[in-house]
Amino acid sequence: MAYQQSTEQRSGQRRRCAYCGYSIPEEPHRSEAGREFCSRSCLEAFDEEESIPAEDAYERFETGVEPLDSLVPTGLPADAFLLLSGEEGTRRSELLTELVWRALERGEPAVVVAYVDPPTAVLERFFRQGWNVLPYLEDDRLRIVDCFTHRLEDRDEFVTTLNEWNRFLADAGDDAVIDVERPGDVRAVANALQRGLDDLEMTETGLVVLDSLDELDALVQDQLVHNFVKDVRASVCKARYVPIIAAATPADDDGRLVGDEPVYDGVVDLRLTDRLVPESRLKQLGIRKLVGTAYDPQWTAYEHAPGRGLLSFDPTTEAGSVYEQNVESRTL
């Protein structure tokens, strides 16, 4: 609390630039209308006819995922490449799906780089939660970079075995899919991603998710994974202010990451633990690293609820009710 108060006091002592929103450390530059700017560059860039931009409007965002947002109360940096590092059983795929859904709900576009599943299965994940993405496909707000299909030995046979619903999804999402013929070519994947961003005019808006770096790591050398993350972090996160959230399994029991940790702006750990409730293995989410903003260092217990996404709960008092509600919702 003392830290928060001192921060507010320091920020309140300085005036804010009418263009960039940051504090004015020296004598301000003033426009003819009397607005104050921190520099001549901001004064020249400002358009008197436009409204003053909200402070940090494009620099931070709330994901809409309850357990994640609860640990980052001021929002995640929008220019960050984040890694979701979690073992099997931690609902990692459901978390990625919800991140995309919440972005679409906010009215923002999204790109999914899919290594684990074909595009029809990516879309089906939303419908399993009761989240209808068909309007967003029609509104041209979703792209799927398909890094899965061309890894199949017989792609034609795969298409012929689709059931009626999946054929419908394939047709409905056809314009939203960007094929990558060489998914092991990191440059081809990066180019396909840039095409998706250009199609949706994604700058200072939207979200990219990548599922998963494990599959890319299996196709290429470790150094190429590092180079891929470094390059798209620069060209997407830093240049466009579009965050990327990628999933991966820890490479070893010590939690070593795919690639190496310094290349990521943030690392969110997902884990299973049997130390909270006797004879129960619960899921926990915690932030190992996050550059550019403050975060709560605690672990938070969470569970996935159909149609609602990931929910935080107190394992000492609420575990029973959480799982009873999940069972009831699946039987209705």
PDB file of C-alpha atoms in Angstrom, residues 56-314:
ATOM      1  CA  ASP A  56      -1.604   4.031 -22.012  1.00  0.00           C
ATOM      2  CA  ALA A  57      -4.657   3.224 -24.191  1.00  0.00           C
ATOM      3  CA  TYR A  58      -2.776   0.831 -26.435  1.00  0.00           C
ATOM      4  CA  GLU A  59       0.017  -0.149 -24.058  1.00  0.00           C
ATOM      5  CA  ARG A  60      -1.862  -2.425 -21.667  1.00  0.00           C
ATOM      6  CA  PHE A  61      -4.851  -4.737 -21.836  1.00  0.00           C
ATOM      7  CA  GLU A  62      -6.931  -6.996 -19.644  1.00  0.00           C
ATOM      8  CA  THR A  63      -7.208 -10.498 -21.057  1.00  0.00           C
ATOM      9  CA  GLY A  64     -10.674 -11.192 -19.650  1.00  0.00           C
ATOM     10  CA  VAL A  65      -9.369 -14.465 -18.156  1.00  0.00           C
ATOM     11  CA  GLU A  66     -10.109 -14.217 -14.441  1.00  0.00           C
ATOM     12  CA  PRO A  67      -7.134 -16.014 -12.801  1.00  0.00           C
ATOM     13  CA  LEU A  68      -4.617 -14.306 -15.083  1.00  0.00           C
ATOM     14  CA  ASP A  69      -6.048 -10.797 -14.700  1.00  0.00           C
ATOM     15  CA  SER A  70      -6.247 -11.221 -10.931  1.00  0.00           C
ATOM     16  CA  LEU A  71      -2.442 -11.401 -10.792  1.00  0.00           C
ATOM     17  CA  VAL A  72      -1.859  -8.390 -13.075  1.00  0.00           C
ATOM     18  CA  PRO A  73      -4.273  -5.684 -11.851  1.00  0.00           C
ATOM     19  CA  THR A  74      -2.894  -2.954 -14.132  1.00  0.00           C
ATOM     20  CA  GLY A  75      -3.071  -5.086 -17.277  1.00  0.00           C
ATOM     21  CA  LEU A  76      -0.591  -6.982 -19.421  1.00  0.00           C
ATOM     22  CA  PRO A  77       1.828  -5.054 -21.653  1.00  0.00           C
ATOM     23  CA  ALA A  78       0.479  -4.995 -25.206  1.00  0.00           C
ATOM     24  CA  ASP A  79       3.979  -5.239 -26.697  1.00  0.00           C
ATOM     25  CA  ALA A  80       4.807  -8.497 -24.900  1.00  0.00           C
ATOM     26  CA  PHE A  81       5.602 -12.003 -26.096  1.00  0.00           C
ATOM     27  CA  LEU A  82       4.264 -14.233 -23.305  1.00  0.00           C
ATOM     28  CA  LEU A  83       4.845 -17.939 -22.816  1.00  0.00           C
ATOM     29  CA  LEU A  84       2.296 -20.218 -21.154  1.00  0.00           C
ATOM     30  CA  SER A  85       4.480 -22.931 -19.692  1.00  0.00           C
ATOM     31  CA  GLY A  86       2.385 -25.821 -18.443  1.00  0.00           C
ATOM     32  CA  GLU A  87       2.345 -29.573 -18.208  1.00  0.00           C
ATOM     33  CA  GLU A  88      -0.412 -31.766 -19.611  1.00  0.00           C
ATOM     34  CA  GLY A  89      -3.676 -31.511 -17.692  1.00  0.00           C
ATOM     35  CA  THR A  90      -3.438 -27.820 -16.847  1.00  0.00           C
ATOM     36  CA  ARG A  91      -6.094 -26.736 -19.402  1.00  0.00           C
ATOM     37  CA  ARG A  92      -3.524 -24.904 -21.464  1.00  0.00           C
ATOM     38  CA  SER A  93      -5.495 -25.243 -24.713  1.00  0.00           C
ATOM     39  CA  GLU A  94      -8.682 -24.039 -23.027  1.00  0.00           C
ATOM     40  CA  LEU A  95      -6.801 -20.988 -21.755  1.00  0.00           C
ATOM     41  CA  LEU A  96      -5.577 -20.133 -25.262  1.00  0.00           C
ATOM     42  CA  THR A  97      -9.094 -20.549 -26.628  1.00  0.00           C
ATOM     43  CA  GLU A  98     -10.538 -18.274 -23.968  1.00  0.00           C
ATOM     44  CA  LEU A  99      -7.888 -15.625 -24.611  1.00  0.00           C
ATOM     45  CA  VAL A 100      -8.984 -15.467 -28.254  1.00  0.00           C
ATOM     46  CA  TRP A 101     -12.674 -15.470 -27.346  1.00  0.00           C
ATOM     47  CA  ARG A 102     -12.284 -12.601 -24.880  1.00  0.00           C
ATOM     48  CA  ALA A 103     -10.447 -10.564 -27.517  1.00  0.00           C
ATOM     49  CA  LEU A 104     -13.263 -11.163 -30.011  1.00  0.00           C
ATOM     50  CA  GLU A 105     -15.809 -10.194 -27.339  1.00  0.00           C
ATOM     51  CA  ARG A 106     -13.951  -6.909 -26.842  1.00  0.00           C
ATOM     52  CA  GLY A 107     -14.411  -6.197 -30.527  1.00  0.00           C
ATOM     53  CA  GLU A 108     -10.780  -6.916 -31.401  1.00  0.00           C
ATOM     54  CA  PRO A 109      -9.366  -9.223 -34.091  1.00  0.00           C
ATOM     55  CA  ALA A 110      -7.285 -12.315 -33.386  1.00  0.00           C
ATOM     56  CA  VAL A 111      -4.872 -14.653 -35.149  1.00  0.00           C
ATOM     57  CA  VAL A 112      -4.350 -18.288 -34.132  1.00  0.00           C
ATOM     58  CA  VAL A 113      -1.134 -20.000 -35.251  1.00  0.00           C
ATOM     59  CA  ALA A 114      -2.178 -23.672 -35.118  1.00  0.00           C
ATOM     60  CA  TYR A 115       0.419 -26.447 -34.981  1.00  0.00           C
ATOM     61  CA  VAL A 116      -1.489 -28.895 -32.773  1.00  0.00           C
ATOM     62  CA  ASP A 117      -4.878 -29.066 -34.555  1.00  0.00           C
ATOM     63  CA  PRO A 118      -6.400 -28.478 -38.001  1.00  0.00           C
ATOM     64  CA  PRO A 119      -8.515 -25.339 -38.443  1.00  0.00           C
ATOM     65  CA  THR A 120     -11.806 -27.220 -37.975  1.00  0.00           C
ATOM     66  CA  ALA A 121     -10.637 -28.507 -34.573  1.00  0.00           C
ATOM     67  CA  VAL A 122      -9.473 -24.994 -33.600  1.00  0.00           C
ATOM     68  CA  LEU A 123     -12.982 -23.686 -34.318  1.00  0.00           C
ATOM     69  CA  GLU A 124     -14.617 -26.644 -32.578  1.00  0.00           C
ATOM     70  CA  ARG A 125     -12.872 -25.702 -29.309  1.00  0.00           C
ATOM     71  CA  PHE A 126     -14.987 -22.548 -29.160  1.00  0.00           C
ATOM     72  CA  PHE A 127     -18.246 -24.367 -29.832  1.00  0.00           C
ATOM     73  CA  ARG A 128     -17.528 -26.872 -27.057  1.00  0.00           C
ATOM     74  CA  GLN A 129     -17.672 -23.916 -24.670  1.00  0.00           C
ATOM     75  CA  GLY A 130     -20.880 -22.581 -26.197  1.00  0.00           C
ATOM     76  CA  TRP A 131     -18.947 -19.743 -27.825  1.00  0.00           C
ATOM     77  CA  ASN A 132     -20.184 -19.143 -31.365  1.00  0.00           C
ATOM     78  CA  VAL A 133     -17.391 -17.789 -33.580  1.00  0.00           C
ATOM     79  CA  LEU A 134     -19.338 -17.939 -36.856  1.00  0.00           C
ATOM     80  CA  PRO A 135     -20.312 -14.220 -36.685  1.00  0.00           C
ATOM     81  CA  TYR A 136     -16.652 -13.298 -36.155  1.00  0.00           C
ATOM     82  CA  LEU A 137     -15.653 -15.336 -39.194  1.00  0.00           C
ATOM     83  CA  GLU A 138     -18.245 -13.492 -41.250  1.00  0.00           C
ATOM     84  CA  ASP A 139     -17.128 -10.139 -39.809  1.00  0.00           C
ATOM     85  CA  ASP A 140     -13.559 -10.938 -40.866  1.00  0.00           C
ATOM     86  CA  ARG A 141     -12.042 -10.683 -37.375  1.00  0.00           C
ATOM     87  CA  LEU A 142     -10.337 -14.073 -37.089  1.00  0.00           C
ATOM     88  CA  ARG A 143      -7.468 -15.737 -38.921  1.00  0.00           C
ATOM     89  CA  ILE A 144      -6.036 -19.235 -38.475  1.00  0.00           C
ATOM     90  CA  VAL A 145      -2.482 -19.808 -39.684  1.00  0.00           C
ATOM     91  CA  ASP A 146      -2.645 -23.523 -40.510  1.00  0.00           C
ATOM     92  CA  CYS A 147       0.669 -25.175 -39.646  1.00  0.00           C
ATOM     93  CA  PHE A 148      -0.962 -28.585 -39.151  1.00  0.00           C
ATOM     94  CA  THR A 149      -2.609 -29.786 -42.341  1.00  0.00           C
ATOM     95  CA  HIS A 150       0.500 -29.931 -44.538  1.00  0.00           C
ATOM     96  CA  ARG A 151       2.216 -32.164 -41.969  1.00  0.00           C
ATOM     97  CA  LEU A 152      -0.289 -34.948 -42.700  1.00  0.00           C
ATOM     98  CA  GLU A 153       0.862 -37.753 -44.944  1.00  0.00           C
ATOM     99  CA  ASP A 154      -2.465 -37.881 -46.801  1.00  0.00           C
ATOM    100  CA  ARG A 155      -4.249 -34.538 -46.703  1.00  0.00           C
ATOM    101  CA  ASP A 156      -6.848 -35.619 -49.272  1.00  0.00           C
ATOM    102  CA  GLU A 157      -7.918 -38.568 -47.134  1.00  0.00           C
ATOM    103  CA  PHE A 158      -8.209 -36.272 -44.122  1.00  0.00           C
ATOM    104  CA  VAL A 159     -10.615 -34.035 -46.029  1.00  0.00           C
ATOM    105  CA  THR A 160     -12.770 -36.935 -47.215  1.00  0.00           C
ATOM    106  CA  THR A 161     -13.177 -38.276 -43.667  1.00  0.00           C
ATOM    107  CA  LEU A 162     -14.606 -35.040 -42.253  1.00  0.00           C
ATOM    108  CA  ASN A 163     -18.121 -35.413 -40.888  1.00  0.00           C
ATOM    109  CA  GLU A 164     -20.932 -33.099 -41.957  1.00  0.00           C
ATOM    110  CA  TRP A 165     -20.365 -30.589 -39.141  1.00  0.00           C
ATOM    111  CA  ASN A 166     -16.636 -30.353 -39.792  1.00  0.00           C
ATOM    112  CA  ARG A 167     -17.243 -29.924 -43.523  1.00  0.00           C
ATOM    113  CA  PHE A 168     -19.568 -27.052 -42.641  1.00  0.00           C
ATOM    114  CA  LEU A 169     -16.894 -25.502 -40.390  1.00  0.00           C
ATOM    115  CA  ALA A 170     -14.264 -25.952 -43.110  1.00  0.00           C
ATOM    116  CA  ASP A 171     -16.456 -24.108 -45.622  1.00  0.00           C
ATOM    117  CA  ALA A 172     -17.451 -21.377 -43.152  1.00  0.00           C
ATOM    118  CA  GLY A 173     -13.853 -20.763 -42.125  1.00  0.00           C
ATOM    119  CA  ASP A 174     -12.216 -21.211 -45.513  1.00  0.00           C
ATOM    120  CA  ASP A 175     -11.509 -17.500 -46.057  1.00  0.00           C
ATOM    121  CA  ALA A 176     -10.076 -17.215 -42.537  1.00  0.00           C
ATOM    122  CA  VAL A 177      -7.411 -19.910 -43.049  1.00  0.00           C
ATOM    123  CA  ILE A 178      -3.875 -19.122 -44.186  1.00  0.00           C
ATOM    124  CA  ASP A 179      -2.106 -22.305 -45.302  1.00  0.00           C
ATOM    125  CA  VAL A 180       1.572 -22.852 -44.506  1.00  0.00           C
ATOM    126  CA  GLU A 181       2.967 -25.498 -46.838  1.00  0.00           C
ATOM    127  CA  ARG A 182       6.289 -25.728 -44.959  1.00  0.00           C
ATOM    128  CA  PRO A 183       5.458 -25.417 -41.263  1.00  0.00           C
ATOM    129  CA  GLY A 184       9.066 -26.254 -40.361  1.00  0.00           C
ATOM    130  CA  ASP A 185      10.236 -23.139 -42.227  1.00  0.00           C
ATOM    131  CA  VAL A 186      10.116 -20.436 -39.564  1.00  0.00           C
ATOM    132  CA  ARG A 187      10.378 -17.698 -42.178  1.00  0.00           C
ATOM    133  CA  ALA A 188       7.292 -19.057 -43.989  1.00  0.00           C
ATOM    134  CA  VAL A 189       5.379 -19.166 -40.697  1.00  0.00           C
ATOM    135  CA  ALA A 190       6.411 -15.610 -39.832  1.00  0.00           C
ATOM    136  CA  ASN A 191       5.340 -14.406 -43.301  1.00  0.00           C
ATOM    137  CA  ALA A 192       1.949 -16.126 -42.938  1.00  0.00           C
ATOM    138  CA  LEU A 193       1.493 -14.468 -39.559  1.00  0.00           C
ATOM    139  CA  GLN A 194       2.287 -11.053 -41.026  1.00  0.00           C
ATOM    140  CA  ARG A 195      -0.234 -11.700 -43.793  1.00  0.00           C
ATOM    141  CA  GLY A 196      -2.913 -12.431 -41.199  1.00  0.00           C
ATOM    142  CA  LEU A 197      -2.077  -9.250 -39.307  1.00  0.00           C
ATOM    143  CA  ASP A 198      -2.230  -7.219 -42.507  1.00  0.00           C
ATOM    144  CA  ASP A 199      -5.558  -8.795 -43.511  1.00  0.00           C
ATOM    145  CA  LEU A 200      -7.109  -7.769 -40.206  1.00  0.00           C
ATOM    146  CA  GLU A 201      -5.281  -4.414 -40.014  1.00  0.00           C
ATOM    147  CA  MET A 202      -3.885  -5.354 -36.635  1.00  0.00           C
ATOM    148  CA  THR A 203      -1.839  -2.557 -35.142  1.00  0.00           C
ATOM    149  CA  GLU A 204      -2.394  -1.508 -31.516  1.00  0.00           C
ATOM    150  CA  THR A 205      -5.295  -3.946 -31.331  1.00  0.00           C
ATOM    151  CA  GLY A 206      -5.968  -7.653 -31.145  1.00  0.00           C
ATOM    152  CA  LEU A 207      -4.101 -10.742 -30.047  1.00  0.00           C
ATOM    153  CA  VAL A 208      -2.025 -13.584 -31.479  1.00  0.00           C
ATOM    154  CA  VAL A 209      -1.925 -17.041 -29.884  1.00  0.00           C
ATOM    155  CA  LEU A 210       0.420 -19.854 -30.894  1.00  0.00           C
ATOM    156  CA  ASP A 211      -0.343 -23.500 -30.087  1.00  0.00           C
ATOM    157  CA  SER A 212       2.278 -24.643 -29.598  1.00  0.00           C
ATOM    158  CA  LEU A 213       6.019 -24.047 -29.529  1.00  0.00           C
ATOM    159  CA  ASP A 214       6.479 -27.742 -28.654  1.00  0.00           C
ATOM    160  CA  GLU A 215       5.433 -28.718 -32.168  1.00  0.00           C
ATOM    161  CA  LEU A 216       7.657 -26.106 -33.776  1.00  0.00           C
ATOM    162  CA  ASP A 217      10.544 -27.244 -31.582  1.00  0.00           C
ATOM    163  CA  ALA A 218      10.016 -30.817 -32.810  1.00  0.00           C
ATOM    164  CA  LEU A 219      10.356 -29.682 -36.429  1.00  0.00           C
ATOM    165  CA  VAL A 220      13.372 -27.376 -36.216  1.00  0.00           C
ATOM    166  CA  GLN A 221      16.568 -26.883 -34.249  1.00  0.00           C
ATOM    167  CA  ASP A 222      16.343 -25.120 -30.901  1.00  0.00           C
ATOM    168  CA  GLN A 223      18.237 -22.097 -32.179  1.00  0.00           C
ATOM    169  CA  LEU A 224      15.634 -21.610 -34.907  1.00  0.00           C
ATOM    170  CA  VAL A 225      12.873 -21.503 -32.279  1.00  0.00           C
ATOM    171  CA  HIS A 226      14.856 -18.807 -30.500  1.00  0.00           C
ATOM    172  CA  ASN A 227      15.260 -16.854 -33.753  1.00  0.00           C
ATOM    173  CA  PHE A 228      11.571 -17.217 -34.614  1.00  0.00           C
ATOM    174  CA  VAL A 229      10.445 -15.901 -31.217  1.00  0.00           C
ATOM    175  CA  LYS A 230      12.977 -13.071 -31.399  1.00  0.00           C
ATOM    176  CA  ASP A 231      11.900 -12.037 -34.904  1.00  0.00           C
ATOM    177  CA  VAL A 232       8.117 -12.100 -34.413  1.00  0.00           C
ATOM    178  CA  ARG A 233       8.494 -10.449 -31.002  1.00  0.00           C
ATOM    179  CA  ALA A 234      10.206  -7.552 -32.797  1.00  0.00           C
ATOM    180  CA  SER A 235       7.974  -7.356 -35.877  1.00  0.00           C
ATOM    181  CA  VAL A 236       4.623  -8.026 -34.168  1.00  0.00           C
ATOM    182  CA  CYS A 237       4.815  -7.174 -30.458  1.00  0.00           C
ATOM    183  CA  LYS A 238       7.271  -4.283 -30.487  1.00  0.00           C
ATOM    184  CA  ALA A 239       6.467  -2.800 -33.905  1.00  0.00           C
ATOM    185  CA  ARG A 240       2.680  -3.228 -33.920  1.00  0.00           C
ATOM    186  CA  TYR A 241       1.839  -3.356 -30.194  1.00  0.00           C
ATOM    187  CA  VAL A 242       0.078  -6.680 -30.730  1.00  0.00           C
ATOM    188  CA  PRO A 243       0.747  -9.225 -27.956  1.00  0.00           C
ATOM    189  CA  ILE A 244       1.621 -12.850 -28.690  1.00  0.00           C
ATOM    190  CA  ILE A 245       0.808 -15.616 -26.219  1.00  0.00           C
ATOM    191  CA  ALA A 246       2.396 -18.983 -27.011  1.00  0.00           C
ATOM    192  CA  ALA A 247       2.006 -22.318 -25.248  1.00  0.00           C
ATOM    193  CA  ALA A 248       4.688 -24.879 -24.464  1.00  0.00           C
ATOM    194  CA  THR A 249       5.448 -27.735 -22.098  1.00  0.00           C
ATOM    195  CA  PRO A 250       8.495 -27.273 -19.842  1.00  0.00           C
ATOM    196  CA  ALA A 251      11.412 -28.969 -21.550  1.00  0.00           C
ATOM    197  CA  ASP A 252      12.538 -30.796 -18.386  1.00  0.00           C
ATOM    198  CA  ASP A 253      11.645 -31.403 -14.743  1.00  0.00           C
ATOM    199  CA  ASP A 254      13.460 -28.209 -13.720  1.00  0.00           C
ATOM    200  CA  GLY A 255      11.041 -26.105 -15.760  1.00  0.00           C
ATOM    201  CA  ARG A 256      13.477 -25.208 -18.547  1.00  0.00           C
ATOM    202  CA  LEU A 257      11.663 -23.449 -21.345  1.00  0.00           C
ATOM    203  CA  VAL A 258      11.556 -24.085 -25.059  1.00  0.00           C
ATOM    204  CA  GLY A 259      14.172 -21.758 -26.540  1.00  0.00           C
ATOM    205  CA  ASP A 260      15.516 -19.747 -23.619  1.00  0.00           C
ATOM    206  CA  GLU A 261      13.904 -17.508 -21.036  1.00  0.00           C
ATOM    207  CA  PRO A 262      15.539 -14.137 -21.857  1.00  0.00           C
ATOM    208  CA  VAL A 263      13.775 -13.959 -25.226  1.00  0.00           C
ATOM    209  CA  TYR A 264      10.315 -13.925 -23.579  1.00  0.00           C
ATOM    210  CA  ASP A 265       8.816 -10.775 -22.041  1.00  0.00           C
ATOM    211  CA  GLY A 266       6.753 -12.857 -19.672  1.00  0.00           C
ATOM    212  CA  VAL A 267       6.358 -16.446 -18.499  1.00  0.00           C
ATOM    213  CA  VAL A 268       3.099 -17.720 -17.001  1.00  0.00           C
ATOM    214  CA  ASP A 269       3.458 -21.095 -15.279  1.00  0.00           C
ATOM    215  CA  LEU A 270       0.607 -23.584 -15.085  1.00  0.00           C
ATOM    216  CA  ARG A 271       1.079 -26.507 -12.717  1.00  0.00           C
ATOM    217  CA  LEU A 272      -0.669 -29.381 -10.981  1.00  0.00           C
ATOM    218  CA  THR A 273      -0.261 -29.731  -7.222  1.00  0.00           C
ATOM    219  CA  ASP A 274      -1.518 -32.208  -4.596  1.00  0.00           C
ATOM    220  CA  ARG A 275      -0.402 -30.093  -1.626  1.00  0.00           C
ATOM    221  CA  LEU A 276      -3.476 -27.868  -1.309  1.00  0.00           C
ATOM    222  CA  VAL A 277      -6.264 -30.370  -0.649  1.00  0.00           C
ATOM    223  CA  PRO A 278      -5.670 -33.961   0.548  1.00  0.00           C
ATOM    224  CA  GLU A 279      -5.982 -36.558  -2.207  1.00  0.00           C
ATOM    225  CA  SER A 280      -6.761 -33.894  -4.801  1.00  0.00           C
ATOM    226  CA  ARG A 281      -4.634 -32.659  -7.677  1.00  0.00           C
ATOM    227  CA  LEU A 282      -5.517 -29.028  -8.334  1.00  0.00           C
ATOM    228  CA  LYS A 283      -4.382 -26.562 -10.963  1.00  0.00           C
ATOM    229  CA  GLN A 284      -2.440 -23.396 -10.160  1.00  0.00           C
ATOM    230  CA  LEU A 285      -1.386 -20.407 -12.233  1.00  0.00           C
ATOM    231  CA  GLY A 286       1.521 -18.126 -11.375  1.00  0.00           C
ATOM    232  CA  ILE A 287       3.689 -15.538 -13.072  1.00  0.00           C
ATOM    233  CA  ARG A 288       7.366 -16.388 -13.202  1.00  0.00           C
ATOM    234  CA  LYS A 289       8.369 -13.274 -15.086  1.00  0.00           C
ATOM    235  CA  LEU A 290       6.681 -10.213 -16.567  1.00  0.00           C
ATOM    236  CA  VAL A 291       8.619  -7.252 -17.904  1.00  0.00           C
ATOM    237  CA  GLY A 292       7.056  -3.805 -17.852  1.00  0.00           C
ATOM    238  CA  THR A 293       4.385  -4.031 -15.157  1.00  0.00           C
ATOM    239  CA  ALA A 294       3.835  -5.054 -11.556  1.00  0.00           C
ATOM    240  CA  TYR A 295       2.240  -8.413 -10.757  1.00  0.00           C
ATOM    241  CA  ASP A 296       1.173 -10.472  -7.781  1.00  0.00           C
ATOM    242  CA  PRO A 297       3.827 -13.164  -7.133  1.00  0.00           C
ATOM    243  CA  GLN A 298       1.366 -15.613  -5.563  1.00  0.00           C
ATOM    244  CA  TRP A 299       0.003 -18.807  -7.067  1.00  0.00           C
ATOM    245  CA  THR A 300      -3.753 -18.832  -7.697  1.00  0.00           C
ATOM    246  CA  ALA A 301      -5.867 -21.980  -7.922  1.00  0.00           C
ATOM    247  CA  TYR A 302      -8.151 -22.232 -10.935  1.00  0.00           C
ATOM    248  CA  GLU A 303     -10.497 -24.562 -12.724  1.00  0.00           C
ATOM    249  CA  HIS A 304     -12.214 -24.596 -16.066  1.00  0.00           C
ATOM    250  CA  ALA A 305     -16.003 -24.230 -16.158  1.00  0.00           C
ATOM    251  CA  PRO A 306     -17.806 -25.017 -19.438  1.00  0.00           C
ATOM    252  CA  GLY A 307     -19.133 -21.853 -21.028  1.00  0.00           C
ATOM    253  CA  ARG A 308     -17.487 -19.641 -18.398  1.00  0.00           C
ATOM    254  CA  GLY A 309     -13.787 -20.229 -18.961  1.00  0.00           C
ATOM    255  CA  LEU A 310     -11.127 -20.318 -16.251  1.00  0.00           C
ATOM    256  CA  LEU A 311     -12.201 -19.325 -12.742  1.00  0.00           C
ATOM    257  CA  SER A 312     -10.144 -18.599  -9.620  1.00  0.00           C
ATOM    258  CA  PHE A 313     -11.143 -20.117  -6.288  1.00  0.00           C
ATOM    259  CA  ASP A 314      -9.909 -20.613  -2.747  1.00  0.00           C
TER     260      ASP A 314
END
